[in-house]
Structures are given as structure tokens and as C-alpha cells.
PDB file of C-alpha atoms in Angstrom:
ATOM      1  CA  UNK A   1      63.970  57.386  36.427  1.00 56.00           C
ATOM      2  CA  UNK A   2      65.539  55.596  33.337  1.00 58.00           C
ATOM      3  CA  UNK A   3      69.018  54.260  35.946  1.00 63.00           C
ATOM      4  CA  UNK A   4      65.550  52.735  38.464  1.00 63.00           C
ATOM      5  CA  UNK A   5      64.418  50.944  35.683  1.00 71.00           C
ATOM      6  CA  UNK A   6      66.853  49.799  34.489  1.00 70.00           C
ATOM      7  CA  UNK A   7      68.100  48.348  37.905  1.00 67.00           C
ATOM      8  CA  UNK A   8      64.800  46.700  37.608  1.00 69.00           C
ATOM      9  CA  UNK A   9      64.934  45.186  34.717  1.00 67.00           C
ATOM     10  CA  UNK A  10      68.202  43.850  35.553  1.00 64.00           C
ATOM     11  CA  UNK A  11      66.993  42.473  38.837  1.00 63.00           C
ATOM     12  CA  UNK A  12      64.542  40.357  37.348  1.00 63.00           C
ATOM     13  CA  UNK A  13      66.840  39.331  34.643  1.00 63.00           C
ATOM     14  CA  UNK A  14      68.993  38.046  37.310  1.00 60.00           C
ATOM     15  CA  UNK A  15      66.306  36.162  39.496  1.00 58.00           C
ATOM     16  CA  UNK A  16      65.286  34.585  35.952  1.00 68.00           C
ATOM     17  CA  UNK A  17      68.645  32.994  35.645  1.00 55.00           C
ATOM     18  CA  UNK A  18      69.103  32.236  39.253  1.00 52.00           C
ATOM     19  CA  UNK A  19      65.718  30.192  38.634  1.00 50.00           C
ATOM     20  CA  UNK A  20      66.861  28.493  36.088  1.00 53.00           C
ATOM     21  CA  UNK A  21      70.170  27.190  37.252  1.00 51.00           C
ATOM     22  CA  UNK A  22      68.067  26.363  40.559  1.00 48.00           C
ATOM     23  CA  UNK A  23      65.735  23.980  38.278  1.00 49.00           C
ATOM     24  CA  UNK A  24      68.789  22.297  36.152  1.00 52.00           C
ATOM     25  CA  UNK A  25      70.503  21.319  39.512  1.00 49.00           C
ATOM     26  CA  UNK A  26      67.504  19.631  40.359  1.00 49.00           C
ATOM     27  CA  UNK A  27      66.999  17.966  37.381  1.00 50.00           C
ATOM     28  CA  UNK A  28      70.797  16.993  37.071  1.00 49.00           C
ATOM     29  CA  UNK A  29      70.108  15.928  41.015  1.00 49.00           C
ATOM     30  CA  UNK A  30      67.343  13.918  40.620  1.00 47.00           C
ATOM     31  CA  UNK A  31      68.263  12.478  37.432  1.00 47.00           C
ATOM     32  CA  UNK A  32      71.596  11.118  39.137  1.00 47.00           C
ATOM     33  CA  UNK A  33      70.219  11.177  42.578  1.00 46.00           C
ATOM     34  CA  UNK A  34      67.925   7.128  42.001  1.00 44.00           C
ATOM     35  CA  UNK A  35      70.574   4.975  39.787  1.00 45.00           C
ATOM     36  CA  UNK A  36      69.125   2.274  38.708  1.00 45.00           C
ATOM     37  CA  UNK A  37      71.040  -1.072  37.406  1.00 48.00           C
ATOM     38  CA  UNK A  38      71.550  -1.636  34.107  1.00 50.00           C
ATOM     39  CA  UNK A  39      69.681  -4.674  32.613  1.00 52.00           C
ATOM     40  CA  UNK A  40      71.375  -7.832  31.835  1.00 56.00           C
ATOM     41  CA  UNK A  41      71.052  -8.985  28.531  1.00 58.00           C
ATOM     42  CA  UNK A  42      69.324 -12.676  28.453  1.00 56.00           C
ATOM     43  CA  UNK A  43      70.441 -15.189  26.044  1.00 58.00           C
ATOM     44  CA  UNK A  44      67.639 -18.002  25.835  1.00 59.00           C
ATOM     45  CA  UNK A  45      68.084 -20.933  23.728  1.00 59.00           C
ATOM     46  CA  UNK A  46      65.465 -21.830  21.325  1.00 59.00           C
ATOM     47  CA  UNK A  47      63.675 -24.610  22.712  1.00 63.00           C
ATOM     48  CA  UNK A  48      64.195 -27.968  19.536  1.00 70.00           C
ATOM     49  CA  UNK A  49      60.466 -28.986  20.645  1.00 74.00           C
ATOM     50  CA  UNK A  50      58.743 -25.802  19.871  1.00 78.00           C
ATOM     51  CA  UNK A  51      57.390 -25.092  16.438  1.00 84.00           C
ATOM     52  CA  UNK A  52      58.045 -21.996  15.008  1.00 85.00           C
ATOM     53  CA  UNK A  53      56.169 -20.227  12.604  1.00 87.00           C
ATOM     54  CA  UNK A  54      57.004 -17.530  10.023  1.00 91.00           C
ATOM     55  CA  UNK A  55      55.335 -14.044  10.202  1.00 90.00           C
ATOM     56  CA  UNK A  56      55.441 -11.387   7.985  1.00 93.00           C
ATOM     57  CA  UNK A  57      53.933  -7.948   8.487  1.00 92.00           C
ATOM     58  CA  UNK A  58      54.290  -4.095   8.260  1.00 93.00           C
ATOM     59  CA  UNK A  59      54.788  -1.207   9.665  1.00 92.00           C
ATOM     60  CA  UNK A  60      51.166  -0.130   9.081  1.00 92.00           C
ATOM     61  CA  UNK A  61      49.899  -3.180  11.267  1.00 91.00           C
ATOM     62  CA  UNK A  62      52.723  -3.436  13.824  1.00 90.00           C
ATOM     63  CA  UNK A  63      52.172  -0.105  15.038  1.00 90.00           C
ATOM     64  CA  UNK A  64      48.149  -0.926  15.652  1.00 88.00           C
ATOM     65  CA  UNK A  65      49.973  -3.766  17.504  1.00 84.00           C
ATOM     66  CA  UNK A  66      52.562  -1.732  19.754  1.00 82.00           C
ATOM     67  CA  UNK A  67      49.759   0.462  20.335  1.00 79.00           C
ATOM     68  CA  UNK A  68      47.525  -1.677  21.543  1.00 79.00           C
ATOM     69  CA  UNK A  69      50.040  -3.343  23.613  1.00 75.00           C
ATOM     70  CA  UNK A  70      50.646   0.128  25.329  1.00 73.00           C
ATOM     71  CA  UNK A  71      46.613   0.859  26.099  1.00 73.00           C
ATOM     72  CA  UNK A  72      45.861  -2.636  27.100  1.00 71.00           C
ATOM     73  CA  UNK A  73      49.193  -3.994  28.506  1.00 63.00           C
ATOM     74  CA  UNK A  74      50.292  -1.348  30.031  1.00 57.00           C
ATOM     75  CA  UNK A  75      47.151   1.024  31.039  1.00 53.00           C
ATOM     76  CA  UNK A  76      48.238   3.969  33.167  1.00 53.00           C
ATOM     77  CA  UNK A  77      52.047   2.831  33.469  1.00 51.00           C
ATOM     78  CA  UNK A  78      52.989   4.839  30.347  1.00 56.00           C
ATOM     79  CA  UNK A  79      53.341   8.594  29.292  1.00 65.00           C
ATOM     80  CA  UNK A  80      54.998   7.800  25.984  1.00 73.00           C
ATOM     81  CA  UNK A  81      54.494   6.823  22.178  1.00 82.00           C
ATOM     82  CA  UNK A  82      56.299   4.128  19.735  1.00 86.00           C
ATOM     83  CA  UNK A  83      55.842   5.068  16.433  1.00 91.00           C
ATOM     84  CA  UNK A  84      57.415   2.891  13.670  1.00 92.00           C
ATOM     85  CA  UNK A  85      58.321   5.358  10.363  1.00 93.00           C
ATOM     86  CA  UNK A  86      61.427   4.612   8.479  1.00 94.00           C
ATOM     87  CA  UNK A  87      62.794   4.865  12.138  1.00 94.00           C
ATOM     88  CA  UNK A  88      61.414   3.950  15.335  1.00 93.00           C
ATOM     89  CA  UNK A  89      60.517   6.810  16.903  1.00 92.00           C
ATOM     90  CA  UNK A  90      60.174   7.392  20.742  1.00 85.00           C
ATOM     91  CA  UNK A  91      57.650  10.820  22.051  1.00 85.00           C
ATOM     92  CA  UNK A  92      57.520  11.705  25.832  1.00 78.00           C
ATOM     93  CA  UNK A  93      57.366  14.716  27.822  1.00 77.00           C
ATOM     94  CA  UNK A  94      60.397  16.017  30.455  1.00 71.00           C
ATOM     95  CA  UNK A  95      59.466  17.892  33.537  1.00 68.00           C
ATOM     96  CA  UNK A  96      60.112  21.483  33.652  1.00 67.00           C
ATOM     97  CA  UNK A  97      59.733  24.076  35.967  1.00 70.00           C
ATOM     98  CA  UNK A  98      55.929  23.424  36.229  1.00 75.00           C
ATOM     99  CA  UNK A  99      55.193  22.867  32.534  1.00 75.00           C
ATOM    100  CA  UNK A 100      56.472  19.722  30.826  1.00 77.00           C
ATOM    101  CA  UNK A 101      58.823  19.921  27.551  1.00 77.00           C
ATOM    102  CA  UNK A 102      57.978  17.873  24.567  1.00 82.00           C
ATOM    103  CA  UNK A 103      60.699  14.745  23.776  1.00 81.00           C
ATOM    104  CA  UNK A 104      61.860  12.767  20.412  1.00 86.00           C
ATOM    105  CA  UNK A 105      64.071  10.272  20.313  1.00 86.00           C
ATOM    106  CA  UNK A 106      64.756   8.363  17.139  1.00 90.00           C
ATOM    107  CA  UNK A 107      66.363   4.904  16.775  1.00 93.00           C
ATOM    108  CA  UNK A 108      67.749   2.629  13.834  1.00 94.00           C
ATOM    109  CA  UNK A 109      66.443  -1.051  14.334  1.00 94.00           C
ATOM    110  CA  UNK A 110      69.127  -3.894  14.337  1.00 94.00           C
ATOM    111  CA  UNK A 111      67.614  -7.478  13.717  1.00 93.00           C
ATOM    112  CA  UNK A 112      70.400  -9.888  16.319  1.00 92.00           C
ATOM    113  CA  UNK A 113      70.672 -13.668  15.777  1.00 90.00           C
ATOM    114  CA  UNK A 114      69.438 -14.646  18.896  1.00 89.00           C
ATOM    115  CA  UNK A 115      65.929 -13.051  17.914  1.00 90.00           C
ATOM    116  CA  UNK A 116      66.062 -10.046  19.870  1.00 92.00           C
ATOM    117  CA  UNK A 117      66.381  -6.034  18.714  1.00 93.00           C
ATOM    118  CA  UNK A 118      68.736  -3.024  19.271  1.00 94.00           C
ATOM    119  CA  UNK A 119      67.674   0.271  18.999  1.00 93.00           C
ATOM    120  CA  UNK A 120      70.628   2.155  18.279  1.00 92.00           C
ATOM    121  CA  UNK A 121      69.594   5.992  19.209  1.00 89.00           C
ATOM    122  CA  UNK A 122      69.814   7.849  15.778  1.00 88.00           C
ATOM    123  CA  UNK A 123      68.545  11.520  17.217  1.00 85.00           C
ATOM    124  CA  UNK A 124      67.220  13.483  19.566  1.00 82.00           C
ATOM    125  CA  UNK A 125      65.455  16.704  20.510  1.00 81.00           C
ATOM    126  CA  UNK A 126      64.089  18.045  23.838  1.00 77.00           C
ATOM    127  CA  UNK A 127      62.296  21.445  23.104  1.00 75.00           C
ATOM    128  CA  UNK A 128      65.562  23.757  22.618  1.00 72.00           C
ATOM    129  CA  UNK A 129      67.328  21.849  25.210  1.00 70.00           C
ATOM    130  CA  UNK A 130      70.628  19.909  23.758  1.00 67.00           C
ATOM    131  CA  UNK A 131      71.627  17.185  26.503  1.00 71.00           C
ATOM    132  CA  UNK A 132      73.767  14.438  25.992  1.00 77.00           C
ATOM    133  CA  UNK A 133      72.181  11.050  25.212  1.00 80.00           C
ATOM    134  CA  UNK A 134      73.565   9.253  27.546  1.00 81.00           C
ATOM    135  CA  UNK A 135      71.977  11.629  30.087  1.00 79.00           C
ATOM    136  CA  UNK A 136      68.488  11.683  28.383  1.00 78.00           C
ATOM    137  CA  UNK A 137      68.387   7.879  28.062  1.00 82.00           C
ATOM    138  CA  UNK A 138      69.265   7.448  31.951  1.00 83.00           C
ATOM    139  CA  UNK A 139      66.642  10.087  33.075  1.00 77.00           C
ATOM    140  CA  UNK A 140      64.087   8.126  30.817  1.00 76.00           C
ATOM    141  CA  UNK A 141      65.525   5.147  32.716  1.00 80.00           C
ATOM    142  CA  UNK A 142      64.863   6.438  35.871  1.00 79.00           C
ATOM    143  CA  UNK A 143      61.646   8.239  35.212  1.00 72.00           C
ATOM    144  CA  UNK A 144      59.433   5.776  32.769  1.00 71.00           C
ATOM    145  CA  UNK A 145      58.011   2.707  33.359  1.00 73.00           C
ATOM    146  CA  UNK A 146      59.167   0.065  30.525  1.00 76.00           C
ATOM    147  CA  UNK A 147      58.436  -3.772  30.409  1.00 78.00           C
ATOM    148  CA  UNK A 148      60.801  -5.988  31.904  1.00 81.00           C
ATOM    149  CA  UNK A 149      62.015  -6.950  28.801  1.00 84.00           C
ATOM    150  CA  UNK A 150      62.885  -3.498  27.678  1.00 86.00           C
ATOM    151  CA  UNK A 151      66.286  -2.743  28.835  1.00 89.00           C
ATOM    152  CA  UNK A 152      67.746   0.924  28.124  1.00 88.00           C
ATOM    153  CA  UNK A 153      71.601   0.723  28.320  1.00 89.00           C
ATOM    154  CA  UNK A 154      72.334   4.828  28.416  1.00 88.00           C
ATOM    155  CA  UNK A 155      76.233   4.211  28.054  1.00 87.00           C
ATOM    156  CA  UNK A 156      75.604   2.324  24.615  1.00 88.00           C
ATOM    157  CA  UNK A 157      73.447   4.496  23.751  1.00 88.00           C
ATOM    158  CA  UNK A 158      70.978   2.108  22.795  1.00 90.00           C
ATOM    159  CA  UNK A 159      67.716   0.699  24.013  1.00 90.00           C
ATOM    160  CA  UNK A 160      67.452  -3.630  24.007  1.00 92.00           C
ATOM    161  CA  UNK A 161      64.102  -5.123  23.220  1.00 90.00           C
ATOM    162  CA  UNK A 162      64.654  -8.963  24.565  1.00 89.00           C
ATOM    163  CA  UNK A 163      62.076 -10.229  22.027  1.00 86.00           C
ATOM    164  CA  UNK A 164      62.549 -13.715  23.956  1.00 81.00           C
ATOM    165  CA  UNK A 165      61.474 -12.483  27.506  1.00 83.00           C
ATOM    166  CA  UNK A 166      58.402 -10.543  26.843  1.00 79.00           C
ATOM    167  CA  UNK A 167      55.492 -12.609  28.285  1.00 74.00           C
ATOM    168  CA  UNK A 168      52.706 -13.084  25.910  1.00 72.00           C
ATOM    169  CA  UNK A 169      49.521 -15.326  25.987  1.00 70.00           C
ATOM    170  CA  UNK A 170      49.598 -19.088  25.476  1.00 71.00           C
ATOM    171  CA  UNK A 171      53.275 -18.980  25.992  1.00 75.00           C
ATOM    172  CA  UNK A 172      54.209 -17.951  22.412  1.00 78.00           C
ATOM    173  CA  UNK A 173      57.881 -17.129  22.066  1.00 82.00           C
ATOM    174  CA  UNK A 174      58.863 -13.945  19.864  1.00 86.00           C
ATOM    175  CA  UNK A 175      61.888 -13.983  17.676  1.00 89.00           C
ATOM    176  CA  UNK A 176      63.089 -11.408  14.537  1.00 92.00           C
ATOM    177  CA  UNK A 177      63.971 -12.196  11.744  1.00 92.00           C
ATOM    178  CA  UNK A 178      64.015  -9.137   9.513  1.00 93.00           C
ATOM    179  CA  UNK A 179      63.120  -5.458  10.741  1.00 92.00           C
ATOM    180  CA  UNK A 180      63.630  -2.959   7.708  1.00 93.00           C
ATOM    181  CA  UNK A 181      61.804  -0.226   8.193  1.00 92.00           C
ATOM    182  CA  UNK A 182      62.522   1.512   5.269  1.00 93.00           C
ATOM    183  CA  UNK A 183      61.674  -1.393   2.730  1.00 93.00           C
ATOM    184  CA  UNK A 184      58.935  -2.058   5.095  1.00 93.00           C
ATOM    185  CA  UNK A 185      59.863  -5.487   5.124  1.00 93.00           C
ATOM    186  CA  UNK A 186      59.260  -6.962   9.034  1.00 93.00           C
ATOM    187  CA  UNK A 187      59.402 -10.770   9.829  1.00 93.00           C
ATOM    188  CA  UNK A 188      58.703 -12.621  12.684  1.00 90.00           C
ATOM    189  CA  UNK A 189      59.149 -16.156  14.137  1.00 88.00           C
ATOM    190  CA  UNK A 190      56.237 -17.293  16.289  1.00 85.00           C
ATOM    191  CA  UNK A 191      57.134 -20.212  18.624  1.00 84.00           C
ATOM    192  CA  UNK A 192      54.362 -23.174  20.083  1.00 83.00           C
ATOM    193  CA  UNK A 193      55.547 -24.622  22.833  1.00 79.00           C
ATOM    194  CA  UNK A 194      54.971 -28.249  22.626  1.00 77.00           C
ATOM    195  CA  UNK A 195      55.428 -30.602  25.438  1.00 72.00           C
ATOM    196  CA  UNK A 196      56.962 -33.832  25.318  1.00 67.00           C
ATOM    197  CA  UNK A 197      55.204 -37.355  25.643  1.00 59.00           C
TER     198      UNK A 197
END
């Protein structure tokens, strides 16, 4: 009686891990299965006519900011957060089996001199999963839908925010000048395009 269940037991111990192997190669399939091109990184030159004003603001009331971005610009295109703490921190979900596993990825803000940012990928957790970061940043590649100015580069390990491309009303160009998080000390340069007589 004991030697039947215990033939059982390991039966369905078995079939467990053949299930989960199954659902890994198809994650590792799919995830390689649709690559996509890596971004190029633009370099626009500050146009001399514009006039550029300074803006200074904080973490407080750029996250009301990104977040209303997200709901308004991007309604229904998104199933992830952007939360600005000392770090920037990045909250999804990952597909599994038929349940989906929570995702945090945090990133240290660099400031560049051409006005854009680099999100240099700090840490990460996926439930109890431990994945490389190059592979979690190319399945979020693959699998969310960012601006076009958001370009994840998975074998820097880093995601580029091209501050300069992102399309907002009345033309207004974007630029950093300071992003400390921790001092809470965030700057901006607002540009007016002005036309020439």
C-alpha cells in the first residue's frame, strides 16, 4: 500500500517538473523567438532660435506627471508603473503558467549633456525567479509597449529616455539638467520654438 503511494507521489512529482521545464522553454522560446532591433540613440542639436527655460521640480510632482502621462498618453498600451523614490523604480507583471508573476526593476538615473537620461538597471526581482538582466530587459522589450522615445538596450543593461524625441504639445523640447533623486533635486530645460522672420 505504502510502495503504491509512494509511486504516486512520485509520479506527480515528476509531471510537476516536466510542466515546468515545458513552460520555461516556452518562455525562453518566445522571449527569443520576436527579436526586435535595438533603438538608435538620436543626437539632436539644440535649435540657437528656441528659448529655453529653467524648471525645477520634485520627485513628489514628477511622479503625478509620469503618471498622468501613462493614463492619458498612453491609455490601454501599458501594464506597468514608474515610480520615482531615491531610484526609479519599474513594476510589471511576467506571464506564468496561467497566473502572472509580480516584477521590480530598479534603475540609477544619469543626467547626459545632450539632455537626455540613462537608466542604468540597479536591481531586480521576479517573484523567486533569478534571470539574467539582460534576458528580463529583452523580454520587457519584446512584450511592453514603450514610447518611441524609450529605447531599452538589454546588452547595456540600461534603459535610454531620449528626452529630445518625446513629442509633447506646442512643440516644447525637453532637456535635463539635474536628476538627483536622492537630494530630490530635478531640473529641467523647457524649449519655445520660435520661428524666424
Amino acid at each position: 500500500m505504502k510502495e503504491v503511494q509512494w509511486k504516486r507521489l512520485f509520479y506527480l512529482l515528476l509531471a510537476i517538473n516536466g510542466a515546468v521545464l515545458v513552460a520555461f522553454f516556452i518562455f525562453f522560446t518566445l522571449l527569443f523567438s520576436s527579436p526586435t532591433e535595438e533603438g538608435r540613440i538620436p543626437n539632436k542639436a539644440r535649435n540657437e532660435n528656441d528659448v529655453y527655460f529653467q524648471v525645477k521640480t520634485n520627485k513628489q510632482d514628477l511622479n503625478r506627471v509620469i503618471n498622468h502621462y501613462l493614463e492619458e498618453e498612453l491609455s490601454g498600451k501599458f501594464d506597468y508603473e514608474l515610480i520615482l523614490t531615491d531610484e526609479v523604480e519599474l513594476y510589471g507583471t511576467l506571464p506564468v503558467f496561467s497566473s502572472e508573476v509580480g516584477m521590480k526593476l530598479t534603475f540609477e538615473p544619469h543626467p547626459l549633456e545632450n539632455g537626455d537620461i540613462e537608466l542604468e538597471q540597479k536591481t531586480m526581482s521576479i517573484g523567486r525567479l533569478s534571470l539574467p538582466v539582460t534576458m528580463v530587459l529583452k523580454f520587457i522589450q519584446n512584450s511592453y509597449q514603450v514610447p518611441d522615445w524609450v529605447i531599452i538596450q538589454p546588452d547595456e543593461e540600461n534603459i535610454y529616455i531620449s528626452l529630445q524625441n518625446m513629442k509633447l504639445k506646442s512643440d516644447l523640447d525637453v532637456r535635463v539638467n539635474e536628476f538627483n533623486l536622492k537630494k530630490d533635486d530635478i531640473s529641467f530645460s523647457l524649449g519655445v520654438p520660435m520661428k524666424e522672420k
